[in-house]
Short mmCIF file of C-alpha atoms in Angstrom, two decimals:
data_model
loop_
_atom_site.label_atom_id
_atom_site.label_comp_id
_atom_site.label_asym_id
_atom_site.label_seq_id
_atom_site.Cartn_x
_atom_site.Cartn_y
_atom_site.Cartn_z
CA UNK U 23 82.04 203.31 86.23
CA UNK U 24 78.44 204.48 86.38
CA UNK U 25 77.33 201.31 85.82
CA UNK U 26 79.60 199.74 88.57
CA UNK U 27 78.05 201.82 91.28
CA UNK U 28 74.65 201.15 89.93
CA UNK U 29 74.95 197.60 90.07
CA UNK U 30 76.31 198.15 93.74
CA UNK U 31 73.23 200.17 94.95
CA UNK U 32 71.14 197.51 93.42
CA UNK U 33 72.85 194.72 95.68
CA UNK U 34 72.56 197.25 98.81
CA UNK U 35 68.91 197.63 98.17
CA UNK U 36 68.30 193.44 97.82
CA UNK U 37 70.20 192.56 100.56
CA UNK U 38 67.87 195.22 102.30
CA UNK U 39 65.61 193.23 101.12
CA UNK U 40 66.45 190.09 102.49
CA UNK U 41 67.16 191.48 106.06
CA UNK U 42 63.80 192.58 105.76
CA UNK U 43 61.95 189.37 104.69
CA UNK U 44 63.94 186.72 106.71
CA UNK U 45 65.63 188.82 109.47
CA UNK U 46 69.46 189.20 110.30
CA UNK U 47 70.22 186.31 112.12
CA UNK U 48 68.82 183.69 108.96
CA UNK U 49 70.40 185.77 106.52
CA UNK U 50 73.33 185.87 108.42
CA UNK U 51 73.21 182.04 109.18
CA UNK U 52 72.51 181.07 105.89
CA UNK U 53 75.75 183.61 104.57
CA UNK U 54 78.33 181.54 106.71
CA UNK U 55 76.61 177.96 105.79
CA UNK U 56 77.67 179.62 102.47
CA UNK U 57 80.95 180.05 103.24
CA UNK U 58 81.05 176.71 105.60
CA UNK U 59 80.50 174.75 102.20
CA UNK U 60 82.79 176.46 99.79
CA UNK U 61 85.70 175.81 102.36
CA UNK U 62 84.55 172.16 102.70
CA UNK U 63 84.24 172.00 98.55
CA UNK U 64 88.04 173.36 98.36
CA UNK U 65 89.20 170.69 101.26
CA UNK U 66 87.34 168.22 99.41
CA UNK U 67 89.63 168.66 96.23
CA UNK U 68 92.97 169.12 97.87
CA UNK U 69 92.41 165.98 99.91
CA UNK U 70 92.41 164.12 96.23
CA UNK U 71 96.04 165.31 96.28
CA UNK U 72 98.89 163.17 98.24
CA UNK U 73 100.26 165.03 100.93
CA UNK U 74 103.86 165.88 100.43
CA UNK U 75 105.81 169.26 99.54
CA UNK U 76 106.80 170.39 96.35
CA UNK U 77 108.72 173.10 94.53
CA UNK U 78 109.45 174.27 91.59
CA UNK U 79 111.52 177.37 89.94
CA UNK U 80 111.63 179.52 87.53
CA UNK U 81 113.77 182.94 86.30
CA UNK U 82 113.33 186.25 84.63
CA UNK U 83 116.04 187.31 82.59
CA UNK U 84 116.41 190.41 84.69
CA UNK U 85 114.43 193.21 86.30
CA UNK U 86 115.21 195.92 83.80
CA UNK U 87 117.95 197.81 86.13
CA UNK U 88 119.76 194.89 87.19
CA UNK U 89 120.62 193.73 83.66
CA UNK U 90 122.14 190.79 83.40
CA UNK U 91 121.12 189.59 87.12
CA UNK U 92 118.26 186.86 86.91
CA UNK U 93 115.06 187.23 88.82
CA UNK U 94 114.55 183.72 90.64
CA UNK U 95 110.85 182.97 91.31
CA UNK U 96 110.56 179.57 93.86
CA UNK U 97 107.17 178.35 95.15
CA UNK U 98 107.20 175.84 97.76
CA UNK U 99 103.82 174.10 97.56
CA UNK U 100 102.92 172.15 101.22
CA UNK U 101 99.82 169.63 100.78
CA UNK U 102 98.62 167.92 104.68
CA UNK U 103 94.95 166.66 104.97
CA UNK U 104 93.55 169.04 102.80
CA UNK U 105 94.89 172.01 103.83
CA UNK U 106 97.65 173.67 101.43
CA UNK U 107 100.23 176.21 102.14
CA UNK U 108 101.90 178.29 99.58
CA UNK U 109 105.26 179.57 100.20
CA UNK U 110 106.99 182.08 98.12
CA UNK U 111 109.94 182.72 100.42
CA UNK U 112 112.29 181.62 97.75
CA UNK U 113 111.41 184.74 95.50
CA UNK U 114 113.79 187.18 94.93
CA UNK U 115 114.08 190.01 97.51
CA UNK U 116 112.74 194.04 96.54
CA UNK U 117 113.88 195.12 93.21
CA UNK U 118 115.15 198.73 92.41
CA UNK U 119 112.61 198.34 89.74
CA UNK U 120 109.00 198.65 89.52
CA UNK U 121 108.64 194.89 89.49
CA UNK U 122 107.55 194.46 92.73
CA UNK U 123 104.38 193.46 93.94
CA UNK U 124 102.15 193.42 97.46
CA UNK U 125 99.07 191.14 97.06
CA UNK U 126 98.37 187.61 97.57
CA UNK U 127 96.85 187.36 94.19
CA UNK U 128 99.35 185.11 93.28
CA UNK U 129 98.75 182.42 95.87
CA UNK U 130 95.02 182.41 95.95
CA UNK U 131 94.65 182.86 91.49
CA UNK U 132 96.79 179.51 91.86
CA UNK U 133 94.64 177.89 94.60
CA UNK U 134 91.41 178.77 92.97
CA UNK U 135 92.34 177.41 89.61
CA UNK U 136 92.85 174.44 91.46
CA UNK U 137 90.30 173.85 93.62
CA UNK U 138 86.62 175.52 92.15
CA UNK U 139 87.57 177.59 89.35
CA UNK U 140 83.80 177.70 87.88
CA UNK U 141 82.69 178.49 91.82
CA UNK U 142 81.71 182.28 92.98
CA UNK U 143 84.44 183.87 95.51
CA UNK U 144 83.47 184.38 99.05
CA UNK U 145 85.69 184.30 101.99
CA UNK U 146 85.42 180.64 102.21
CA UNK U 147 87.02 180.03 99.26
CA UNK U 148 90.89 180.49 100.80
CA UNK U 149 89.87 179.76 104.32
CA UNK U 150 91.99 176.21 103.61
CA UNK U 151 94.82 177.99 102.29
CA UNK U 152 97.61 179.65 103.86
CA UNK U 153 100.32 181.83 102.15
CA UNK U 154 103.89 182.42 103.37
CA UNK U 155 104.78 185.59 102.11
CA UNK U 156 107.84 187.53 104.15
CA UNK U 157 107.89 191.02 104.12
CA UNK U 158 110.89 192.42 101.80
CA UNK U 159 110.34 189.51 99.44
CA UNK U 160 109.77 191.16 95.78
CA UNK U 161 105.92 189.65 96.29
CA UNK U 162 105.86 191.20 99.23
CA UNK U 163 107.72 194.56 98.82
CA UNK U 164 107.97 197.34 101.38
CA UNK U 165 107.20 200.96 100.84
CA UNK U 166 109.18 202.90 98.95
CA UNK U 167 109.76 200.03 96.27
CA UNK U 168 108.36 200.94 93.24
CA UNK U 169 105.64 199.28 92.43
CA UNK U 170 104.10 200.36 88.88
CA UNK U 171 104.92 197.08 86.78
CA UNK U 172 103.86 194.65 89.55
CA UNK U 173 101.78 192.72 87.15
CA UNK U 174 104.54 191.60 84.65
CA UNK U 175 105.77 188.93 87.70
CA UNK U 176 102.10 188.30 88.25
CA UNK U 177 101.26 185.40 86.08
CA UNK U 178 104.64 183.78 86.13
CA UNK U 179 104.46 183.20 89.72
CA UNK U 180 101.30 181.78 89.35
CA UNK U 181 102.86 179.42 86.33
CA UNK U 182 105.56 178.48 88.77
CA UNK U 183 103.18 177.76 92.00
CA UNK U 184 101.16 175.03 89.85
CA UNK U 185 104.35 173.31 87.97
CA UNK U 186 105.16 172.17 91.87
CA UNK U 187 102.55 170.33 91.86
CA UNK U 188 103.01 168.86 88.55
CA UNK U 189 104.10 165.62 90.21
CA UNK U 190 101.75 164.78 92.53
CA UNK U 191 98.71 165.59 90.17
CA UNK U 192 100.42 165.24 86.88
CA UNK U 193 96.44 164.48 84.97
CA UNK U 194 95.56 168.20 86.36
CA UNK U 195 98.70 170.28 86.31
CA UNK U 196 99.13 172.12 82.42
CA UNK U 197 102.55 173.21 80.69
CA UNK U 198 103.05 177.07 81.48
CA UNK U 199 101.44 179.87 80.04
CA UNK U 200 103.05 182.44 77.91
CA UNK U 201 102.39 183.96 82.01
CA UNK U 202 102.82 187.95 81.51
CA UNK U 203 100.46 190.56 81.56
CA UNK U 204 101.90 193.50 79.70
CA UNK U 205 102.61 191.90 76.88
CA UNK U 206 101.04 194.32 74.93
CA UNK U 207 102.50 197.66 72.77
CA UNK U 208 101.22 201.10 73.50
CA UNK U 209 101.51 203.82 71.62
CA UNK U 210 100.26 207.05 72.61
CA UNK U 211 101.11 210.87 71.43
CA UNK U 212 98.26 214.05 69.60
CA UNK U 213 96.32 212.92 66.48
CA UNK U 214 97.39 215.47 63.95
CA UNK U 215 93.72 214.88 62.30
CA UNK U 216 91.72 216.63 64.76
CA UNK U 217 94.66 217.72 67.73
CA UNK U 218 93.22 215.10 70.65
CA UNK U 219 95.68 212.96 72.53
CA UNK U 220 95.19 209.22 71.88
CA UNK U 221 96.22 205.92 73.37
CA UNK U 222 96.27 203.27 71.93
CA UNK U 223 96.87 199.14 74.16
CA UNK U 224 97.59 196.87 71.34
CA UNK U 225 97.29 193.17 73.10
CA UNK U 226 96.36 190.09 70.76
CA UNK U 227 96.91 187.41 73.48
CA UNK U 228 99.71 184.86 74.32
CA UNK U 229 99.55 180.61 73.86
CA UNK U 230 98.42 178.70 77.02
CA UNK U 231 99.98 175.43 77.47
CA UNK U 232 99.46 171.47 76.45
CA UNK U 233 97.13 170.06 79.16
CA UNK U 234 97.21 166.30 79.87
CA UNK U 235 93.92 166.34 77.56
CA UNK U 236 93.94 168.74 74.89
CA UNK U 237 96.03 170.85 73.27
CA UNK U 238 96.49 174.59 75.03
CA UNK U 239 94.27 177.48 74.02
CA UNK U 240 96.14 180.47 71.48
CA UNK U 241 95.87 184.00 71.73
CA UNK U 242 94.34 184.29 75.04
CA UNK U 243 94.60 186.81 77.90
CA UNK U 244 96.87 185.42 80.73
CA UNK U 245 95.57 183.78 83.96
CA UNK U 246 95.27 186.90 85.75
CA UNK U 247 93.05 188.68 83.14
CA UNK U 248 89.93 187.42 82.63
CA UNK U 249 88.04 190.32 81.78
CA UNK U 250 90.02 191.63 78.96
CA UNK U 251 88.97 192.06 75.08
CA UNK U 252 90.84 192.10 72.81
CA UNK U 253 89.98 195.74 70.44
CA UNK U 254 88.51 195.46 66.99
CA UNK U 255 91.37 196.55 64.45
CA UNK U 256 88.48 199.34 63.00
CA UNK U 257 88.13 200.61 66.52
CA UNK U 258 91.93 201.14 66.81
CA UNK U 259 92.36 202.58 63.20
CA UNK U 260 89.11 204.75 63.77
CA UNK U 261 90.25 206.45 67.06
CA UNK U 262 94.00 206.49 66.32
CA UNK U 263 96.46 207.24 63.34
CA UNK U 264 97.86 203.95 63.08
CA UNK U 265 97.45 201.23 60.56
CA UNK U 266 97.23 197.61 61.42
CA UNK U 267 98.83 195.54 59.05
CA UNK U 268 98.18 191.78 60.46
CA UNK U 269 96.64 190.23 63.47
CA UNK U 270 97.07 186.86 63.78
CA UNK U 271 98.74 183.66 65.15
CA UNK U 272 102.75 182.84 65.44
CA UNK U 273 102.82 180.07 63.25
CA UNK U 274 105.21 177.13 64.76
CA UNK U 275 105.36 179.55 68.11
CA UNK U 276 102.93 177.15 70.64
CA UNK U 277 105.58 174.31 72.44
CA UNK U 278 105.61 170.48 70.44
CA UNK U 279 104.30 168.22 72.30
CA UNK U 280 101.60 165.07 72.34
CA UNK U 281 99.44 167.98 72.51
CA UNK U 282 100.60 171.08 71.51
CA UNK U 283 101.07 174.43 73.25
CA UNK U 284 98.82 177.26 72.30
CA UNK U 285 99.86 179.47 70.21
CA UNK U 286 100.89 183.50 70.86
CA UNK U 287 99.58 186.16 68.21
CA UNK U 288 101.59 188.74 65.95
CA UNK U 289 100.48 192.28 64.81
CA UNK U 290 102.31 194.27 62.70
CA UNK U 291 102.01 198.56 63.11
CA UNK U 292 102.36 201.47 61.41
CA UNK U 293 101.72 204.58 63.14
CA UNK U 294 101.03 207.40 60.88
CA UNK U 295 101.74 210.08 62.91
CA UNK U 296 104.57 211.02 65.54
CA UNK U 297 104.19 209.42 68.83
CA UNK U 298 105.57 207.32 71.61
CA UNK U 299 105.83 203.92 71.86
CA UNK U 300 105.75 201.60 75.23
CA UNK U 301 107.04 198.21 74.02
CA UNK U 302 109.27 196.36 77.36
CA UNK U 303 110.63 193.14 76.52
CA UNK U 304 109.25 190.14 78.14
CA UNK U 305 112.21 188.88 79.94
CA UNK U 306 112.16 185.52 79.33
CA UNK U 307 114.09 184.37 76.89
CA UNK U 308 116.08 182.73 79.22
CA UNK U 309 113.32 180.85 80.80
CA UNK U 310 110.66 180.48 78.34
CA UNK U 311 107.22 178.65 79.07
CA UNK U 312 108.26 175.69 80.03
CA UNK U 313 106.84 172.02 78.87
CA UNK U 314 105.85 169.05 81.21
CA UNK U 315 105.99 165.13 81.06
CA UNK U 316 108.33 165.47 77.64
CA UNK U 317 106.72 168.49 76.25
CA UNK U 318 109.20 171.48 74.44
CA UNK U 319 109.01 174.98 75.75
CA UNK U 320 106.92 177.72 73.77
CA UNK U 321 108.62 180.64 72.00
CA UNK U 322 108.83 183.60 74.49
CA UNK U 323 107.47 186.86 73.10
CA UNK U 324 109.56 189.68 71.40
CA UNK U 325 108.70 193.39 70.34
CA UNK U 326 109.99 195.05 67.18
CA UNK U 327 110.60 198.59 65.71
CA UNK U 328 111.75 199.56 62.06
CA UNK U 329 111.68 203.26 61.70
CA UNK U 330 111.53 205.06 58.83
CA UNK U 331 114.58 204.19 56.14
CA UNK U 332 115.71 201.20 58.23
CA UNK U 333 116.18 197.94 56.17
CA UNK U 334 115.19 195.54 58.95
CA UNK U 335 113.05 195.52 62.35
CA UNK U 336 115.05 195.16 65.20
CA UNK U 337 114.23 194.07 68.78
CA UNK U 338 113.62 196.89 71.40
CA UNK U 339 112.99 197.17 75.12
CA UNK U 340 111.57 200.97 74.72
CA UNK U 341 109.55 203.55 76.97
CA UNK U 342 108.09 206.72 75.73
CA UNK U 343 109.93 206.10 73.22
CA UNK U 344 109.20 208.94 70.62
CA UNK U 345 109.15 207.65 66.70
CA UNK U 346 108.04 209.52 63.61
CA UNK U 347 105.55 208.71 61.35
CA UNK U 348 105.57 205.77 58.85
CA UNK U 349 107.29 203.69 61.68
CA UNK U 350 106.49 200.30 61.74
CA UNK U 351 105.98 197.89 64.70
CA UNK U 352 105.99 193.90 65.45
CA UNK U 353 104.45 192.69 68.47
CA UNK U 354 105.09 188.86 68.94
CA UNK U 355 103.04 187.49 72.12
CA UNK U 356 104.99 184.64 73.81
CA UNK U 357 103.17 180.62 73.23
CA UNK U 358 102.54 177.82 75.68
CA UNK U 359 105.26 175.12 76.51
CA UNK U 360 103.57 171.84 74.79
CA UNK U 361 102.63 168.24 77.25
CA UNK U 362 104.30 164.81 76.66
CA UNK U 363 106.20 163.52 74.41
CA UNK U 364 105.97 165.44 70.37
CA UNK U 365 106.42 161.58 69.11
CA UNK U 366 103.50 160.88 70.65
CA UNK U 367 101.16 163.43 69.03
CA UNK U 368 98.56 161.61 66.17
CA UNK U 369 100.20 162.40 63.18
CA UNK U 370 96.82 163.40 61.88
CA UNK U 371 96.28 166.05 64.71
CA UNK U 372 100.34 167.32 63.46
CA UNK U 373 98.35 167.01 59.63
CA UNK U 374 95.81 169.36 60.13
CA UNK U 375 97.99 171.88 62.13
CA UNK U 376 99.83 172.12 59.16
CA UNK U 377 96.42 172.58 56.87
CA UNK U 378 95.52 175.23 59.50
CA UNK U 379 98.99 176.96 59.10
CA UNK U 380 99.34 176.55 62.81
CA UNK U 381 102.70 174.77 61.93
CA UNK U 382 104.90 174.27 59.03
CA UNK U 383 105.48 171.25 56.88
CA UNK U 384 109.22 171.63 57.97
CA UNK U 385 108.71 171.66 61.61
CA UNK U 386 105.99 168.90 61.42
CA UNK U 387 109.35 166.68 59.96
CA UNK U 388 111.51 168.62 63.00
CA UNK U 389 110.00 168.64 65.81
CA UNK U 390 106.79 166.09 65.71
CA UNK U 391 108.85 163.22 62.85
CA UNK U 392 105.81 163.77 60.37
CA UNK U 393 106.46 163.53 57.16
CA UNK U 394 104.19 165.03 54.80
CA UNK U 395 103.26 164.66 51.03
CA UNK U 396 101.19 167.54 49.96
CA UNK U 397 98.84 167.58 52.55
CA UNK U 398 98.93 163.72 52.81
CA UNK U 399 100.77 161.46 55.36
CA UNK U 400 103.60 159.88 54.50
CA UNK U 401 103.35 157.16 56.34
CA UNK U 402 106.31 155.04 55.54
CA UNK U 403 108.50 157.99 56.15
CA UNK U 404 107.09 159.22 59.24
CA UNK U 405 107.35 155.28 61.05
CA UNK U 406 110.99 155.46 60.26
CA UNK U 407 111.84 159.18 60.61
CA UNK U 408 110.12 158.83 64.47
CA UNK U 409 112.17 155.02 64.65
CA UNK U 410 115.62 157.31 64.18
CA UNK U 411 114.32 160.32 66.27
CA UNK U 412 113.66 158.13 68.95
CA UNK U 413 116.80 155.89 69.02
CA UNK U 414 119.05 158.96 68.87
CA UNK U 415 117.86 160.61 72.08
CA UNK U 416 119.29 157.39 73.78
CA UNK U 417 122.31 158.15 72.45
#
């Protein structure tokens, strides 16, 4: 924080500076030429797209009170001369839970991504945007709506504003995201070892999706997190009683496709002491992240507890949830949907995921038709295994 307010001061004392060398009205010229050209940069790029409006939509299972009730999340994405307008009217109204939100992150993350996403921010950067927000919306909640778990919606809507325009720039436009910040397990409570209270934010990352290029990135913070690390497993063990037992990828987890959704991590827990555990589900299982232009979805992300003298973990939606010692934990972070066609993929790219242990012999033959001998193609095999796949989806 110190550091923050330091670096603040700084800037104070060079703009100073600058007000001082060149006087206020060139600085101040020169700031909205700035600005002038950032807009122009962003109008530039939308005016590659055609003009036209598109939508797309996507659910949550439910809002955690509601249960049962699916969350609908609608973006309505208006292109005209380079302008763009973002409407999120068709979101679901106010929940009675805390998944509600009041920004226009949403909107503006999915414009930015779009337009300059290596370019600074300044306030010409959304000056060619506009966002349709109502009030009452659950993106636009009213006071008193609870509001604490406003970023689990976050990324999702973001996933859903971009699919619109999956159409009209299909070489640009990505299968979704794994799309939910959160997805982590905390576990907090008083280390018995020295009586201080500890918490502890166990996130390994989530699968982005297939792009029209390249496969999607694995275990990576969502769109709306940028700044996050993932902590060392010695740093978590040396400040907490708990135990990590694996950190790694969800094999087969990231979404088939010509090329393949990322894909979403797994750590395995044991707390040795008595504590709490935060561990929501992600609410989509109904609606996981969804593939484009022939791609499969990716595996949504689950959360698991086995407590002491339990045969099996099972799958929990907890909160301050109070556990003894020696229980045991499974956090699986949700994958990327994959992009095109699975047939499609190189069967030597569907090869060496298998090598890498990214995905398994059996769902190279499943899902992608390779057919593997050892770690050799079968070629034969795989031309008439992908001959049958493809004739019965005519069927």
């Amino acid at each position: 924080m110190n550091s923050q307010i330091a670096s603040c001061r700084l800037a104070v004392r060079r703009l100073d500076e600058l007000f001082d060398k060149y006087g206020r009205d060139t600085v101040m010229a020169a700031i909205r030429h700035i600005f002038d050209e950032t807009e122009q940069k962003c109008r530039n790029v939308v005016a590659t797209f055609p003009d036209g409006t598109y939508e797309a939509e996507s659910v949550l299972d439910d809002d955690g009170v509601t249960h049962g009730e699916p969350v609908r999340l609608h973006a309505k994405v208006t292109i005209q001369s380079g302008a763009m307008t973002i409407d999120l009217s068709g979101c679901a109204g106010e929940r009675k839970s805390a998944m509600n939100s009041r920004t226009l992150a949403a909107p503006r993350i999915a414009y930015k991504a779009l337009t300059a996403p290596n370019e600074a921010v300044n306030e010409g950067s959304f000056r060619a945007l506009n966002c349709v927000i109502p009030e009452g919306n659950m993106m636009m909640a009213r006071f008193p709506a609870p509001m604490a778990h406003w970023s689990v919606v976050l990324p999702m809507v973001v996933d859903t504003i971009v699919a619109a325009l999956a159409k009209a720039i299909p070489d640009r436009v990505p299968a979704a995201h794994f799309g939910l910040m959160g997805n982590n397990g905390v576990f907090f409570g008083v280390n018995p070892a020295n009586q201080r209270r500890f918490v502890i934010s166990a996130s390994g990352g989530g699968g982005w999706g297939g792009r029209p290029f390249e496969d999607g990135e694995s275990a990576a913070v969502t769109v709306c997190q940028g700044d996050v690390r993932n902590a060392s497993i010695e740093e978590l063990e040396m400040k907490s009683p708990v135990l990590i037992h694996t950190r790694g990828l969800r094999t087969d987890s990231g979404g088939p496709g010509k090329y393949r959704g990322g894909l979403g991590s797994t750590m395995r827990i044991r707390n040795l002491a008595e504590g709490r555990w935060n561990m929501e589900r992600p609410r989509r299982q109904n609606c996981p992240p969804w593939g484009l232009n022939g791609g499969l979805p990716g595996e949504p992300g689950v959360k698991m507890l086995k407590k002491p003298g339990d045969r099996d973990f099972v799958s929990v939606d907890i909160s301050r949830h109070l556990v003894p010692a020696e229980s045991e934990v499974v956090i699986n972070a949700g994958s990327g949907g994959g992009w095109g066609d699975p047939l499609e993929r190189e069967p030597e790219q569907v090869r060496w995921d298998v090598i890498e242990g990214l995905v398994t012999p059996d769902a190279a033959k499943a899902r992608y038709g390779v057919v593997l001998k050892g770690e050799d193609i079968d070629l034969a095999a795989t031309t008439s295994l992908r001959r049958e796949m493809t004739a019965a989806r005519s069927r």
